Amino acid sequence: RGLGDVYKRQLVGFVSGICAANYDVTDVFVDSTLKITGKGVEEVEPLTAKLKTLSESSNVNICLLISADAEELPASVREFVAK
């Protein structure tokens, strides 16, 4: 496991804590997602899957800001791209 894996777990844990502790939270914005994961856009896919599950279970919109062209993202992540 690389350092990016540690950061992804920490990010999911951090956002989970926000959702659990604050019942009035409706939106969470994460800036510089690729800097947090420490790797390229292909590493966003597992993070997106975990945050999607968290978003659905906590009824919170989670927005990841990713500096990349939509075409560079894995197909499973493109469904979440704002247009």
mmCIF file of C-alpha atoms in Angstrom:
data_model
loop_
_atom_site.group_PDB
_atom_site.id
_atom_site.type_symbol
_atom_site.label_atom_id
_atom_site.label_comp_id
_atom_site.label_asym_id
_atom_site.label_seq_id
_atom_site.Cartn_x
_atom_site.Cartn_y
_atom_site.Cartn_z
ATOM 1 C CA ARG A 1 0.000 0.000 0.000
ATOM 2 C CA GLY A 2 1.226 3.420 -0.882
ATOM 3 C CA LEU A 3 0.840 6.695 0.913
ATOM 4 C CA GLY A 4 -2.087 7.560 -1.381
ATOM 5 C CA ASP A 5 -4.003 4.577 0.051
ATOM 6 C CA VAL A 6 -3.476 5.902 3.570
ATOM 7 C CA TYR A 7 -4.691 9.355 2.544
ATOM 8 C CA LYS A 8 -7.800 7.875 0.875
ATOM 9 C CA ARG A 9 -8.683 5.939 4.038
ATOM 10 C CA GLN A 10 -8.109 9.025 6.149
ATOM 11 C CA LEU A 11 -10.262 11.143 3.838
ATOM 12 C CA VAL A 12 -13.129 8.643 3.941
ATOM 13 C CA GLY A 13 -12.828 8.480 7.733
ATOM 14 C CA PHE A 14 -12.771 12.263 8.025
ATOM 15 C CA VAL A 15 -15.848 12.732 5.824
ATOM 16 C CA SER A 16 -17.603 9.869 7.671
ATOM 17 C CA GLY A 17 -16.968 11.688 10.940
ATOM 18 C CA ILE A 18 -18.413 14.920 9.566
ATOM 19 C CA CYS A 19 -21.542 13.104 8.397
ATOM 20 C CA ALA A 20 -21.953 11.223 11.703
ATOM 21 C CA ALA A 21 -21.379 14.182 14.005
ATOM 22 C CA ASN A 22 -23.414 16.805 12.182
ATOM 23 C CA TYR A 23 -26.931 15.830 11.232
ATOM 24 C CA ASP A 24 -27.580 19.165 9.545
ATOM 25 C CA VAL A 25 -24.751 18.789 6.997
ATOM 26 C CA THR A 26 -26.139 18.610 3.468
ATOM 27 C CA ASP A 27 -22.993 19.061 1.362
ATOM 28 C CA VAL A 28 -19.281 18.297 1.704
ATOM 29 C CA PHE A 29 -16.772 19.690 -0.789
ATOM 30 C CA VAL A 30 -13.301 18.169 -1.131
ATOM 31 C CA ASP A 31 -10.788 20.309 -3.010
ATOM 32 C CA SER A 32 -7.561 19.051 -4.622
ATOM 33 C CA THR A 33 -8.663 15.412 -4.640
ATOM 34 C CA LEU A 34 -5.742 14.274 -6.801
ATOM 35 C CA LYS A 35 -3.266 15.841 -4.372
ATOM 36 C CA ILE A 36 -4.902 13.921 -1.514
ATOM 37 C CA THR A 37 -4.840 10.568 -3.303
ATOM 38 C CA GLY A 38 -1.255 11.158 -4.393
ATOM 39 C CA LYS A 39 -1.712 9.369 -7.701
ATOM 40 C CA GLY A 40 -3.381 9.797 -11.060
ATOM 41 C CA VAL A 41 -7.050 9.850 -11.978
ATOM 42 C CA GLU A 42 -7.281 6.046 -12.005
ATOM 43 C CA GLU A 43 -6.950 6.108 -8.209
ATOM 44 C CA VAL A 44 -10.127 8.169 -7.863
ATOM 45 C CA GLU A 45 -12.372 5.198 -8.715
ATOM 46 C CA PRO A 46 -12.127 3.293 -5.391
ATOM 47 C CA LEU A 47 -12.427 6.552 -3.446
ATOM 48 C CA THR A 48 -15.532 7.524 -5.417
ATOM 49 C CA ALA A 49 -17.153 4.150 -4.745
ATOM 50 C CA LYS A 50 -16.627 4.463 -0.981
ATOM 51 C CA LEU A 51 -17.831 8.058 -0.869
ATOM 52 C CA LYS A 52 -20.891 7.198 -2.986
ATOM 53 C CA THR A 53 -21.917 4.580 -0.415
ATOM 54 C CA LEU A 54 -21.328 7.069 2.410
ATOM 55 C CA SER A 55 -23.267 9.765 0.581
ATOM 56 C CA GLU A 56 -26.260 7.497 0.081
ATOM 57 C CA SER A 57 -26.293 6.188 3.660
ATOM 58 C CA SER A 58 -25.905 9.639 5.260
ATOM 59 C CA ASN A 59 -28.015 11.603 2.762
ATOM 60 C CA VAL A 60 -25.148 14.064 2.185
ATOM 61 C CA ASN A 61 -23.967 15.347 -1.198
ATOM 62 C CA ILE A 62 -20.208 14.825 -1.507
ATOM 63 C CA CYS A 63 -18.463 16.834 -4.215
ATOM 64 C CA LEU A 64 -14.883 16.032 -5.241
ATOM 65 C CA LEU A 65 -12.991 18.720 -7.138
ATOM 66 C CA ILE A 66 -10.667 17.014 -9.616
ATOM 67 C CA SER A 67 -8.387 18.896 -11.985
ATOM 68 C CA ALA A 68 -8.646 16.647 -15.036
ATOM 69 C CA ASP A 69 -10.567 16.329 -18.269
ATOM 70 C CA ALA A 70 -13.672 14.172 -17.971
ATOM 71 C CA GLU A 71 -12.258 11.875 -20.675
ATOM 72 C CA GLU A 72 -9.295 11.051 -18.428
ATOM 73 C CA LEU A 73 -11.528 9.694 -15.669
ATOM 74 C CA PRO A 74 -12.534 6.038 -15.409
ATOM 75 C CA ALA A 75 -15.977 5.349 -16.898
ATOM 76 C CA SER A 76 -17.472 4.542 -13.492
ATOM 77 C CA VAL A 77 -16.465 8.001 -12.232
ATOM 78 C CA ARG A 78 -17.736 9.928 -15.280
ATOM 79 C CA GLU A 79 -21.351 9.378 -14.231
ATOM 80 C CA PHE A 80 -20.689 11.801 -11.363
ATOM 81 C CA VAL A 81 -19.117 14.568 -13.455
ATOM 82 C CA ALA A 82 -21.056 17.828 -13.290
ATOM 83 C CA LYS A 83 -21.757 19.255 -16.682
#
